[in-house]
mmCIF file of C-alpha atoms in Angstrom:
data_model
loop_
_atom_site.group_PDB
_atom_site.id
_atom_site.type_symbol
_atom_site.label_atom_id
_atom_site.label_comp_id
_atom_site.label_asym_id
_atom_site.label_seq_id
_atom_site.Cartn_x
_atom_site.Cartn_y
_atom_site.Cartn_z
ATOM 1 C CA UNK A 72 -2.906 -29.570 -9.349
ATOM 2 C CA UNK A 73 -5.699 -27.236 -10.792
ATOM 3 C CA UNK A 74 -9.015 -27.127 -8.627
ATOM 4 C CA UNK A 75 -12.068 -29.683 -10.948
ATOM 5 C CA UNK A 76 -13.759 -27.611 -13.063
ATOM 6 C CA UNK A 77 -16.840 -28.598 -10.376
ATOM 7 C CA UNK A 78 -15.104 -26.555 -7.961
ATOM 8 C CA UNK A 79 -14.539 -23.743 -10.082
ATOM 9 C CA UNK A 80 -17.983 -23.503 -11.139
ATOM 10 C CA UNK A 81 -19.356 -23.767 -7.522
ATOM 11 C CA UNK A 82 -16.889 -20.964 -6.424
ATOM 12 C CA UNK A 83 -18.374 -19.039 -9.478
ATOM 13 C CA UNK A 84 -22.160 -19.320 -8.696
ATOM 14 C CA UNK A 85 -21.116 -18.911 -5.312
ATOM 15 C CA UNK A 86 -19.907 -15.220 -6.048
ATOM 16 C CA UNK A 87 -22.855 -14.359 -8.309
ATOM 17 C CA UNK A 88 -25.541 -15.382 -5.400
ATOM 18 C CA UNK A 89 -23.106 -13.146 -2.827
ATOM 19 C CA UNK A 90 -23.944 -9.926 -5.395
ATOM 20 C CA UNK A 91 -20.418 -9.391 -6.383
ATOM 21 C CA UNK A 92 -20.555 -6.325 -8.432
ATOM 22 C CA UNK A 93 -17.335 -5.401 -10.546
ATOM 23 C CA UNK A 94 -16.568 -2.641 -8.386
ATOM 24 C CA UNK A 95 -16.327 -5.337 -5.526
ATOM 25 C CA UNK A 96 -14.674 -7.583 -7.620
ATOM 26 C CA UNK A 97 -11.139 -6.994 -6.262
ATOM 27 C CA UNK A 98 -9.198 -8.684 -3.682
ATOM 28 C CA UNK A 99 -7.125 -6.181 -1.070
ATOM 29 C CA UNK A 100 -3.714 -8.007 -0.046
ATOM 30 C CA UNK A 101 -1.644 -7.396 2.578
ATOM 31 C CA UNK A 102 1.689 -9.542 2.843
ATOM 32 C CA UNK A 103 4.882 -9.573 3.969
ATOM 33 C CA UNK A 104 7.754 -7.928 1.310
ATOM 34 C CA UNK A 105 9.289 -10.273 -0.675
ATOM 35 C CA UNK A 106 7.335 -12.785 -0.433
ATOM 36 C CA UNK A 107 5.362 -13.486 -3.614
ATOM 37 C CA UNK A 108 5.734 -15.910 -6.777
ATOM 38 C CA UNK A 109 6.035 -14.208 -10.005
ATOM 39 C CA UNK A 110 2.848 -15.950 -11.528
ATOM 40 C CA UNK A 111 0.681 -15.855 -8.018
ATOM 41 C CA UNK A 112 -0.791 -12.774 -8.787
ATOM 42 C CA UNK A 113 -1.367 -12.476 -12.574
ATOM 43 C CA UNK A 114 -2.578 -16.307 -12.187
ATOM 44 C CA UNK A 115 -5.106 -15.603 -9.848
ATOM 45 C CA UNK A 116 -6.284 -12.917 -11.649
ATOM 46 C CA UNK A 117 -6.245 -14.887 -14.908
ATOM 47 C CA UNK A 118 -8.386 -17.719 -13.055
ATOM 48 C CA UNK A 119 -10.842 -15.633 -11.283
ATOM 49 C CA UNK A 120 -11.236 -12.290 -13.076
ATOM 50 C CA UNK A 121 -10.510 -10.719 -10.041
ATOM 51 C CA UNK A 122 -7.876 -7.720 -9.851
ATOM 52 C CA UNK A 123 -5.666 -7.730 -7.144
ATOM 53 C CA UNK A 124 -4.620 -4.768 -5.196
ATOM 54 C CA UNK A 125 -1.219 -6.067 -3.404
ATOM 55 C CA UNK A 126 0.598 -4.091 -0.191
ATOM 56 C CA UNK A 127 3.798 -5.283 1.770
ATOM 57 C CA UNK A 128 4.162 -4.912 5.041
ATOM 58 C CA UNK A 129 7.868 -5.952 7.165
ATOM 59 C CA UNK A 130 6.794 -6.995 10.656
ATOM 60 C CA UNK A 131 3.744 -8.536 12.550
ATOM 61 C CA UNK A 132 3.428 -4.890 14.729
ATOM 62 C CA UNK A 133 3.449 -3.090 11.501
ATOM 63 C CA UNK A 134 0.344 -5.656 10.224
ATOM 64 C CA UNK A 135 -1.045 -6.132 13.978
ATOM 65 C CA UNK A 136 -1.313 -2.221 14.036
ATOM 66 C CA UNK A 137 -3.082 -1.653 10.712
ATOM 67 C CA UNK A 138 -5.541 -4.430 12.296
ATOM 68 C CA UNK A 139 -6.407 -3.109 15.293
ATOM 69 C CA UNK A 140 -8.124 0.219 13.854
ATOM 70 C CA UNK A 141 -10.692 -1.904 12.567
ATOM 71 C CA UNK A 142 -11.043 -0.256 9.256
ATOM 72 C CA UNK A 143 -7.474 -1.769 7.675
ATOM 73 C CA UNK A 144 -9.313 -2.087 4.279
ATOM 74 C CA UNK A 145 -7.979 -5.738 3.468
ATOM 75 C CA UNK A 146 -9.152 -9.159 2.341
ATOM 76 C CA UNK A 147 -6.270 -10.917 3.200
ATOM 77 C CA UNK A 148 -3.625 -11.103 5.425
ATOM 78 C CA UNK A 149 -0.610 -13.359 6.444
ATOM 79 C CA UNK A 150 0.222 -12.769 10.391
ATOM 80 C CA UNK A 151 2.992 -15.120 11.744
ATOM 81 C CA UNK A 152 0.699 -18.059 14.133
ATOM 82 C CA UNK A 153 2.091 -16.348 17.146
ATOM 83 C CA UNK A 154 0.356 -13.251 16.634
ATOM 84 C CA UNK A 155 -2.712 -14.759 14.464
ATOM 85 C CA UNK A 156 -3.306 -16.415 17.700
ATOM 86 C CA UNK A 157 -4.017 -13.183 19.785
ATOM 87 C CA UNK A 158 -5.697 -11.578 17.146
ATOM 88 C CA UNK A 159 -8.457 -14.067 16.659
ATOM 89 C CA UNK A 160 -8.185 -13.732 20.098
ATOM 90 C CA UNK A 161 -9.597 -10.535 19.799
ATOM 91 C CA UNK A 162 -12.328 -11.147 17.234
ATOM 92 C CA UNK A 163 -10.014 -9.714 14.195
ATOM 93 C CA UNK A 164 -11.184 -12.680 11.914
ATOM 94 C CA UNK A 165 -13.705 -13.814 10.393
ATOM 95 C CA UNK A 166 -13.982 -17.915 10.755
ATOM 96 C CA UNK A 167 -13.057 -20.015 7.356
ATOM 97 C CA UNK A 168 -15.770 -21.433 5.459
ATOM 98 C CA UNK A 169 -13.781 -24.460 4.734
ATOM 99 C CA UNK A 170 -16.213 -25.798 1.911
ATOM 100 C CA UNK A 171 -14.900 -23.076 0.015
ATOM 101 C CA UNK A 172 -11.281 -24.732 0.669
ATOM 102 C CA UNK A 173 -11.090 -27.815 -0.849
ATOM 103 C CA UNK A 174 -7.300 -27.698 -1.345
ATOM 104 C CA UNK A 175 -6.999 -27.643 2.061
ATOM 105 C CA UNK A 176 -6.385 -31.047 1.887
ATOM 106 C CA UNK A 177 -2.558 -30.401 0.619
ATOM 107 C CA UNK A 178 -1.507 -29.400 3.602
ATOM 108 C CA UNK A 179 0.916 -31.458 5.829
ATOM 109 C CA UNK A 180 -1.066 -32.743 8.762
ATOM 110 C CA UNK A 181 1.637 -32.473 10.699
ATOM 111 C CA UNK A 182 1.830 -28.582 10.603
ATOM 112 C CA UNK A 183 -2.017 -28.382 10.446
ATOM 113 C CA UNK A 184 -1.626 -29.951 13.836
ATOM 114 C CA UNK A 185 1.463 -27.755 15.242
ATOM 115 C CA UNK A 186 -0.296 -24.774 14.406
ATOM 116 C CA UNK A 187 -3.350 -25.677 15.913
ATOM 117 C CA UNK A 188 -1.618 -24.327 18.986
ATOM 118 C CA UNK A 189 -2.078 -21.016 18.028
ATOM 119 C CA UNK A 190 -5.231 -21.620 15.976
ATOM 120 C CA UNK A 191 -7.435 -24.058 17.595
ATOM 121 C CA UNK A 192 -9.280 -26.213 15.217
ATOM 122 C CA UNK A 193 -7.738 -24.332 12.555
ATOM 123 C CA UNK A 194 -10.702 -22.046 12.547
ATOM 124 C CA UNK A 195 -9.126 -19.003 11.311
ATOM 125 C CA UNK A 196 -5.508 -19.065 9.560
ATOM 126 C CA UNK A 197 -4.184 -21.343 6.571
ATOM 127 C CA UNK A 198 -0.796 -21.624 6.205
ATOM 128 C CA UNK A 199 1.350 -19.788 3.890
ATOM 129 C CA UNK A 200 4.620 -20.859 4.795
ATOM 130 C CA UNK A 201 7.292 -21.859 7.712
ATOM 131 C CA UNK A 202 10.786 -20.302 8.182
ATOM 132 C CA UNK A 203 13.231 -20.943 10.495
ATOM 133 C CA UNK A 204 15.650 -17.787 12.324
ATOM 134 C CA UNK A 205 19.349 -18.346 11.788
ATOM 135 C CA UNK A 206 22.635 -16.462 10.737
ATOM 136 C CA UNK A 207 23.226 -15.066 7.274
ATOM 137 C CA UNK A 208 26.828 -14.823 6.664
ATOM 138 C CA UNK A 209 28.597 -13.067 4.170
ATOM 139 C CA UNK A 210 31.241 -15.945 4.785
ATOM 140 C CA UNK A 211 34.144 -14.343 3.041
ATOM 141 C CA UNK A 212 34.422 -11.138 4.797
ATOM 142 C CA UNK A 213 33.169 -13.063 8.295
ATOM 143 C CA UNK A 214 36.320 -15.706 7.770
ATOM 144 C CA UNK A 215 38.339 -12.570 7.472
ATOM 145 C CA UNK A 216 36.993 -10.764 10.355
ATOM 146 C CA UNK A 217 37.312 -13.437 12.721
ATOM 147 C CA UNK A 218 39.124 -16.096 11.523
ATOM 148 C CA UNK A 219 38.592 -19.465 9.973
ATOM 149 C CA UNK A 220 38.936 -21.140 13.092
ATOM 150 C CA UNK A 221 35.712 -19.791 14.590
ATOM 151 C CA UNK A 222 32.989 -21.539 14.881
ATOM 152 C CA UNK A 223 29.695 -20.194 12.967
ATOM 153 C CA UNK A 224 27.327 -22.125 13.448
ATOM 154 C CA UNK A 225 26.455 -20.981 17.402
ATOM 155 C CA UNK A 226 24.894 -18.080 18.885
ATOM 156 C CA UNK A 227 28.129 -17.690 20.353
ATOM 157 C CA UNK A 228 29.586 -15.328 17.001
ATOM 158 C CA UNK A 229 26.181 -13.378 18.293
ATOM 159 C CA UNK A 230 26.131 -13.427 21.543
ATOM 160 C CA UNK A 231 29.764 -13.197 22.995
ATOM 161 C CA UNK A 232 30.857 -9.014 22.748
ATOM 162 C CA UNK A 233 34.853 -10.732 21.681
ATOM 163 C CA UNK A 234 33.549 -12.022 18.435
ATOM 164 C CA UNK A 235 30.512 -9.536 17.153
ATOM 165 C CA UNK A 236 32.548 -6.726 17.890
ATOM 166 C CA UNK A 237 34.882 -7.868 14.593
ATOM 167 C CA UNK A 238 31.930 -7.557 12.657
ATOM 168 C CA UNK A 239 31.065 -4.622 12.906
ATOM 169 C CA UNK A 240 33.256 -2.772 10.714
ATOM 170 C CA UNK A 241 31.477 -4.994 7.878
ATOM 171 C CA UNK A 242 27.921 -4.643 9.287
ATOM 172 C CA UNK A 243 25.585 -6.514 11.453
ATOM 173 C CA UNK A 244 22.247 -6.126 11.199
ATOM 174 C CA UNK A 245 19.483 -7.437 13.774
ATOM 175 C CA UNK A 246 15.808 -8.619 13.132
ATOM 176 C CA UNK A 247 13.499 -5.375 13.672
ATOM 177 C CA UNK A 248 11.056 -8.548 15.425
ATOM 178 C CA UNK A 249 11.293 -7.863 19.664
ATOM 179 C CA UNK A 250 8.910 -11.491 19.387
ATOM 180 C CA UNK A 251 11.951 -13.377 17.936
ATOM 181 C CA UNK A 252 15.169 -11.906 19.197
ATOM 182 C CA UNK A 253 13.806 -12.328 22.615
ATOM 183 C CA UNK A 254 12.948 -15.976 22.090
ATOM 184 C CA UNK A 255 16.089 -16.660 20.223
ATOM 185 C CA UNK A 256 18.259 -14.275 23.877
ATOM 186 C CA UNK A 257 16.200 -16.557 25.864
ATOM 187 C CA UNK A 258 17.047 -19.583 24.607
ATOM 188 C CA UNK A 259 20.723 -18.678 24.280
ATOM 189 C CA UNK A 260 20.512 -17.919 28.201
ATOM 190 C CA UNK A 261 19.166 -21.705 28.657
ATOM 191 C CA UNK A 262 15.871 -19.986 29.837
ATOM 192 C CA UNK A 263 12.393 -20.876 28.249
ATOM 193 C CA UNK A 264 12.173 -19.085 24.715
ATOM 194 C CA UNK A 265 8.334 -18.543 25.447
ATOM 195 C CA UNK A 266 8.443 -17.662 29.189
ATOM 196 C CA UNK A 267 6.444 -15.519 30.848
ATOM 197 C CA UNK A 268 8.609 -14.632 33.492
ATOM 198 C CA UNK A 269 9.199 -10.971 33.774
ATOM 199 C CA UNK A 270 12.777 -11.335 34.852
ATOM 200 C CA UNK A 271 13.587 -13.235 31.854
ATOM 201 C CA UNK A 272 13.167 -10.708 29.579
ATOM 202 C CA UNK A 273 14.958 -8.316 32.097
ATOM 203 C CA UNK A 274 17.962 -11.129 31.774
ATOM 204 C CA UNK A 275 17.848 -11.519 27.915
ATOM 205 C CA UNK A 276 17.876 -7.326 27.643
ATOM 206 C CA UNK A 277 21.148 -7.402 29.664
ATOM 207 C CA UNK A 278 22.410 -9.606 27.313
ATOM 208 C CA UNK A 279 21.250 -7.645 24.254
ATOM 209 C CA UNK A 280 22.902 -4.480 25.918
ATOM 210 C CA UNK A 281 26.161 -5.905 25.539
ATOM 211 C CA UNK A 282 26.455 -6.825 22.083
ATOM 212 C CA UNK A 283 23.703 -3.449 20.987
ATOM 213 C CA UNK A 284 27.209 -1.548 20.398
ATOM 214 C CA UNK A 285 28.257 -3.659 17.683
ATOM 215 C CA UNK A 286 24.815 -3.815 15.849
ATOM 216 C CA UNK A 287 24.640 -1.603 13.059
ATOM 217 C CA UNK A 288 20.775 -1.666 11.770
ATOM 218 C CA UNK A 289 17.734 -3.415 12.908
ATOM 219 C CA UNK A 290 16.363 -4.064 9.996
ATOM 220 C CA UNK A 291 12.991 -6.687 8.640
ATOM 221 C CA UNK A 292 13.171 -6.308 4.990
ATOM 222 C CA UNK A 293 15.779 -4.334 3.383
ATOM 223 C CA UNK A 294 18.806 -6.339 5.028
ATOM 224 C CA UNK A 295 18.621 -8.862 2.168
ATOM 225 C CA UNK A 296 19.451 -6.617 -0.383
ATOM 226 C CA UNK A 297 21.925 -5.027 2.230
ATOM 227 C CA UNK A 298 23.581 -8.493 2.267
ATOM 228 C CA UNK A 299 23.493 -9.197 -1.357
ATOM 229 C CA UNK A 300 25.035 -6.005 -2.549
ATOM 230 C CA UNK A 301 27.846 -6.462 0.474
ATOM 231 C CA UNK A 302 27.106 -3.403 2.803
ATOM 232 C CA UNK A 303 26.512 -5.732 5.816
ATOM 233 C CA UNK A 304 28.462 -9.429 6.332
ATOM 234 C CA UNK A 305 26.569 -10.579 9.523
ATOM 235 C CA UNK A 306 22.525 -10.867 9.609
ATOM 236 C CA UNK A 307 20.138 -12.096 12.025
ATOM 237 C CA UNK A 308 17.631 -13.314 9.757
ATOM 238 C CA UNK A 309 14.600 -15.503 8.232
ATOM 239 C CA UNK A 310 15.723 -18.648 6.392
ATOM 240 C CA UNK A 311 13.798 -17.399 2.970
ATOM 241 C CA UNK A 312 15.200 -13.540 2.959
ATOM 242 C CA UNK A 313 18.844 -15.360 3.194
ATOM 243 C CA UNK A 314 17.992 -17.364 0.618
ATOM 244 C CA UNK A 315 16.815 -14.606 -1.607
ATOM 245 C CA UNK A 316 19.946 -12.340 -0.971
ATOM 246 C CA UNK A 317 22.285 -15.275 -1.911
ATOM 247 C CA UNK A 318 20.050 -15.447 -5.179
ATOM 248 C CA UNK A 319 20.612 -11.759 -5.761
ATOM 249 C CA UNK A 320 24.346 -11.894 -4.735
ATOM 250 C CA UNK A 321 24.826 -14.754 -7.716
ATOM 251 C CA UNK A 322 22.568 -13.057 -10.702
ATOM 252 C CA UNK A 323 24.768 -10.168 -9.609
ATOM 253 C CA UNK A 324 28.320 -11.836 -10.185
ATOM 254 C CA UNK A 325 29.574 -11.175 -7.254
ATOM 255 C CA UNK A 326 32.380 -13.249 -6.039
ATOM 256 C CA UNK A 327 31.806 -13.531 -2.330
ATOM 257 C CA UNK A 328 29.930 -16.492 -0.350
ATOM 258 C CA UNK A 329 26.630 -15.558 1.385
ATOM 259 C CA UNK A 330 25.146 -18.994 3.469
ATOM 260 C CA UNK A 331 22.567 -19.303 6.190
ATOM 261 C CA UNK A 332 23.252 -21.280 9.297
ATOM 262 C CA UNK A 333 20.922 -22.970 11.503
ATOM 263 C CA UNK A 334 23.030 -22.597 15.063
ATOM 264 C CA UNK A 335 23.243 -26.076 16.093
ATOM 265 C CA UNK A 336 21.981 -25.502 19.591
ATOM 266 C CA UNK A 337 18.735 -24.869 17.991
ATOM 267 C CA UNK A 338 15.995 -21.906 16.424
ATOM 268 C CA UNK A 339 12.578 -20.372 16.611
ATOM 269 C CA UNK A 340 10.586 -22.129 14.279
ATOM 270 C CA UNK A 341 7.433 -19.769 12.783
ATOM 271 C CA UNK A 342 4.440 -20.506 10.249
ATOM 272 C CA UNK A 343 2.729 -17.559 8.342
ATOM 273 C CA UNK A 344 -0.755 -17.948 8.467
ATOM 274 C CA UNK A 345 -3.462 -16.154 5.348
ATOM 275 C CA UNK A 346 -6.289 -15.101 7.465
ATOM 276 C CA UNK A 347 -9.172 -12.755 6.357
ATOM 277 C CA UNK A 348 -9.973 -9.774 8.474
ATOM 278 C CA UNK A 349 -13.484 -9.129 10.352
ATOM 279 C CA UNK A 350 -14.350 -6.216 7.996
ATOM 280 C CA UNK A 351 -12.979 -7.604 4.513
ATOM 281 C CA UNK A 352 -14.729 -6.353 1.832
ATOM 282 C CA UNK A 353 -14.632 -8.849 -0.296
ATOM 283 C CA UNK A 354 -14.481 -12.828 1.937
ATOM 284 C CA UNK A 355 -15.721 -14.853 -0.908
ATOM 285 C CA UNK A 356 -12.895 -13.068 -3.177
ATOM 286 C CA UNK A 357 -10.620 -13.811 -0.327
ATOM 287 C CA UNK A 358 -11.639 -17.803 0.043
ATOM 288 C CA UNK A 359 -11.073 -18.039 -3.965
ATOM 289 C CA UNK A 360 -7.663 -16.197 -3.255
ATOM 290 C CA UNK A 361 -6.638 -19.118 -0.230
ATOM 291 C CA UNK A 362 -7.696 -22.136 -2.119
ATOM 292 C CA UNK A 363 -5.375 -20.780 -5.244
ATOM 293 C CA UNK A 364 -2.549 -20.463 -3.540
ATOM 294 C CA UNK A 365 -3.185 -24.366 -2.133
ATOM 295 C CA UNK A 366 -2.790 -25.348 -5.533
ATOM 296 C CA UNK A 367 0.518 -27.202 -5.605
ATOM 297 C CA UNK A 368 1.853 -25.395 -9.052
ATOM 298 C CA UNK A 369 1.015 -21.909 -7.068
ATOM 299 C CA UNK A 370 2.775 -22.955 -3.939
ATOM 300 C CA UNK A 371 5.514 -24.001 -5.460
ATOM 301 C CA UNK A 372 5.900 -21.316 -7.346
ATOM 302 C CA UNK A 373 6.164 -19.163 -4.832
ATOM 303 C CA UNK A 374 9.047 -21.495 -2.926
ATOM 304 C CA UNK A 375 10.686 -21.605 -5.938
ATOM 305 C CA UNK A 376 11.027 -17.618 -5.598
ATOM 306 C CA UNK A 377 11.294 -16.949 -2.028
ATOM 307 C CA UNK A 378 12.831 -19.840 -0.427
ATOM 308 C CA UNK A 379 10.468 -20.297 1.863
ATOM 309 C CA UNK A 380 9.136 -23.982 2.328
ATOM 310 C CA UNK A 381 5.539 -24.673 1.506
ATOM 311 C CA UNK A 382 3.110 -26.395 3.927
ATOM 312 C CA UNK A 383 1.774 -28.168 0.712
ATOM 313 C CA UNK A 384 2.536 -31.855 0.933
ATOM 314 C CA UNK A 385 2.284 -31.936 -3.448
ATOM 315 C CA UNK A 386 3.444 -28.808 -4.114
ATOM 316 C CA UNK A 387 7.415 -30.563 -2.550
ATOM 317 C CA UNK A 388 7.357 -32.233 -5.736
ATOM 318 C CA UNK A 389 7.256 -29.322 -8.015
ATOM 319 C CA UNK A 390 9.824 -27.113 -6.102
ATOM 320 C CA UNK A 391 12.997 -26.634 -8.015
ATOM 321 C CA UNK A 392 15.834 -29.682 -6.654
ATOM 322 C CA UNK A 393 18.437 -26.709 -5.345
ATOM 323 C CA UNK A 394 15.719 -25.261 -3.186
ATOM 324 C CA UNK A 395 14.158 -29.385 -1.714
ATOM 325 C CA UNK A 396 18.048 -30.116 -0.723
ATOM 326 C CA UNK A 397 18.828 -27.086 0.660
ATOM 327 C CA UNK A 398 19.219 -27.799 4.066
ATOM 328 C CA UNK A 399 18.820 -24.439 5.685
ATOM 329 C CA UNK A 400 15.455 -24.120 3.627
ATOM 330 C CA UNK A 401 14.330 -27.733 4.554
ATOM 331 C CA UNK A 402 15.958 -28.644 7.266
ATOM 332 C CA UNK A 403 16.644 -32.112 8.398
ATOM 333 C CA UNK A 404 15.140 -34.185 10.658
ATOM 334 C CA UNK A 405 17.363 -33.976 13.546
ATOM 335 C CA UNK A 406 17.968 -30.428 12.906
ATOM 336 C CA UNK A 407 14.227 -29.910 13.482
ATOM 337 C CA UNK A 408 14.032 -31.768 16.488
ATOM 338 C CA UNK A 409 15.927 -28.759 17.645
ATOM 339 C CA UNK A 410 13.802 -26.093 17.130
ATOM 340 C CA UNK A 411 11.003 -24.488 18.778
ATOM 341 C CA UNK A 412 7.625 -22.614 17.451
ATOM 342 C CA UNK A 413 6.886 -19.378 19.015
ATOM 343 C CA UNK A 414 4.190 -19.181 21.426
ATOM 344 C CA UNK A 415 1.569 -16.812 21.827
ATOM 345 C CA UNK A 416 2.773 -14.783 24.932
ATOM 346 C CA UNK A 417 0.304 -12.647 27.565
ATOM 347 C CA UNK A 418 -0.318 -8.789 27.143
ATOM 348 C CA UNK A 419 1.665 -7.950 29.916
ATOM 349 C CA UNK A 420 4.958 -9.875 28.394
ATOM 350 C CA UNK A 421 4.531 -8.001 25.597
ATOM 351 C CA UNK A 422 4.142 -5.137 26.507
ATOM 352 C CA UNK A 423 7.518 -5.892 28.397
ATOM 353 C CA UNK A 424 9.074 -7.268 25.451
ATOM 354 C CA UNK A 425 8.160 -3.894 23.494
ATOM 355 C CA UNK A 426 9.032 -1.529 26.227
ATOM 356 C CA UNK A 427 12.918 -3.726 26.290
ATOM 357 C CA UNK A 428 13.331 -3.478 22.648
ATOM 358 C CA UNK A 429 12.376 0.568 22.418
ATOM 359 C CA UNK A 430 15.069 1.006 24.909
ATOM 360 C CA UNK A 431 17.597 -1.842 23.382
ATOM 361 C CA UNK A 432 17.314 0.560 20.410
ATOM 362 C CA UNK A 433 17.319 3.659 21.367
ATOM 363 C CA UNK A 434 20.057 2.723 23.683
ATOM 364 C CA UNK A 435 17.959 4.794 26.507
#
């Protein structure tokens, strides 16, 4: 659904009054990697007459970094709600004029209101897209490695030293994301997957420590190709990036199985917020940028690439019929019952959390 040519025209004049000269004509994103529809871009730019100047980024510290000098250069960004939370926290955003939004009124009012956890009033972040954390299995060598009779859809084939140590010979690779492999440890150990207990963290890296033998990369980004071409058989992953790499695997040809699983114990849930930094250079170009990719076509469009669900209640419609019934994109309704959204955690956990994983790595 195109925006009225009204709203076009507004957005327009609005620009012109703002001074928008053609050197400031250009719109600075910063977004996760692979994570874009083909047409987003070029559309926008088609639309607008605005050129686009597009970086990729693989984790919220890499982003949350760049942010916190205060001179990060960028219109647009797209932190997970978790850490959007903290950094509007800390004044990193400028508040959303929301008359310059009208497709804001796409979005499911459900997630509008789960996010408002993070994002009070929903004063600062629009969402981008949700994803859930799961398994991506390379199920032909994992079948072979442990046997047909295991079961793979529980943390267990993670979790229990027996079982991961078979993988390893045909790679297992670990989210580079402390934030999420602590929440999904913690909720293996039956513990709170947002506490803010000290000694749970100290409990979940004990359990890390036995399996960190067996894990072969921590890796945010290029696992999915790692998985498509074969080199690793066992990833702890994002729904969409397992999604992708089974994409690849098939327009490659080759014969092997890749699938994502849900554990049926449950999952962090997470939503990817577009939020404009403090000292954009260009806001207005950066409202024009939001409300485009609300437009149902857009959004879908860039489902229909990355596998990751849209927040946009029209846009469902439009996404491709492989991709709606897919249930470890769109999960169903009991399966979401099971999982939980990550939580905006204090300083001090944090700093705990970052401290575990240096060491969990390092293996010092």
């Amino acid at each position: 659904m195109s925006r009225k040519p009204t709203i076009r025209l507004l957005l327009s004049g609005a620009a012109l009054c703002l001074g928008l000269t053609a050197q400031a004509a250009e719109l600075h994103v910063y977004n996760w990697s692979d994570y874009i529809g083909e047409q987003t871009i070029s559309s926008f730019e088609k639309q607008t007459g605005i050129k686009v100047k597009y970086d990729v980024y693989d984790s919220d510290d890499t982003l949350q970094a760049k942010l916190l000098t205060g001179k990060a250069g960028y219109d647009i960004v797209v932190p997970t709600s978790n850490y959007m939370a903290r950094q509007a926290a800390a004044g990193i955003y400028l508040p959303l004029n929301k008359a310059l939004l009208p497709n804001l009124a796409n979005l499911d009012p459900q997630l509008m209101k789960m996010v408002a956890s993070a994002d009070p009033g929903n004063k600062y972040g629009v969402p981008y897209a949700w994803f859930t954390d799961g398994l991506g299995l390379n199920l032909n060598k994992v079948k072979a490695a442990l046997g047909n009779e295991v079961a793979l859809d529980s943390w267990d084939v993670l979790f229990e030293p027996a079982k991961l140590s078979k993988l390893k010979g045909c790679g297992v690779s670990m989210l580079d994301q402390a934030s999420d492999v602590f929440a999904i440890t913690l909720h293996y150990l039956h513990k709170d997957p947002n506490s803010k207990n000290p000694a749970d963290y100290q409990a979940a890296f004990e359990a890390l420590k036995k399996i960190r033998p067996y894990i072969t990369q921590f890796n945010s980004s290029g696992y999915i190709n790692d998985l498509a071409n074969g080199d690793i058989c066992f990833a702890v992953g994002w729904s969409g990036d397992i999604g992708i790499a089974r994409r690849r695997a098939a327009d490659a040809g080759k014969h092997y199985q890749i699938s994502y699983v849900i554990p049926k114990s449950g999952a962090p849930f997470s939503v990817d917020m577009m939020a404009i930094p403090k000292d954009a250079p260009n806001s207005q170009a950066a409202h024009q940028w939001i409300n485009h990719i609300l437009q149902p076509d857009v959004a879908a469009g860039i489902t229909n690439k990355v596998f990751y669900p849209t927040p946009n209640l029209p846009a469902r419609k439009l996404v491709q019929a492989a991709i709606a019934s897919d249930a470890g994109i769109y999960p169903s309704p009991a399966v979401m019952q099971t999982l939980f959204l990550l939580q905006p955690l204090p300083t001090e956990i944090l700093r705990l959390q970052n401290r575990l994983w240096t060491q969990l790595k390092t293996g010092r």
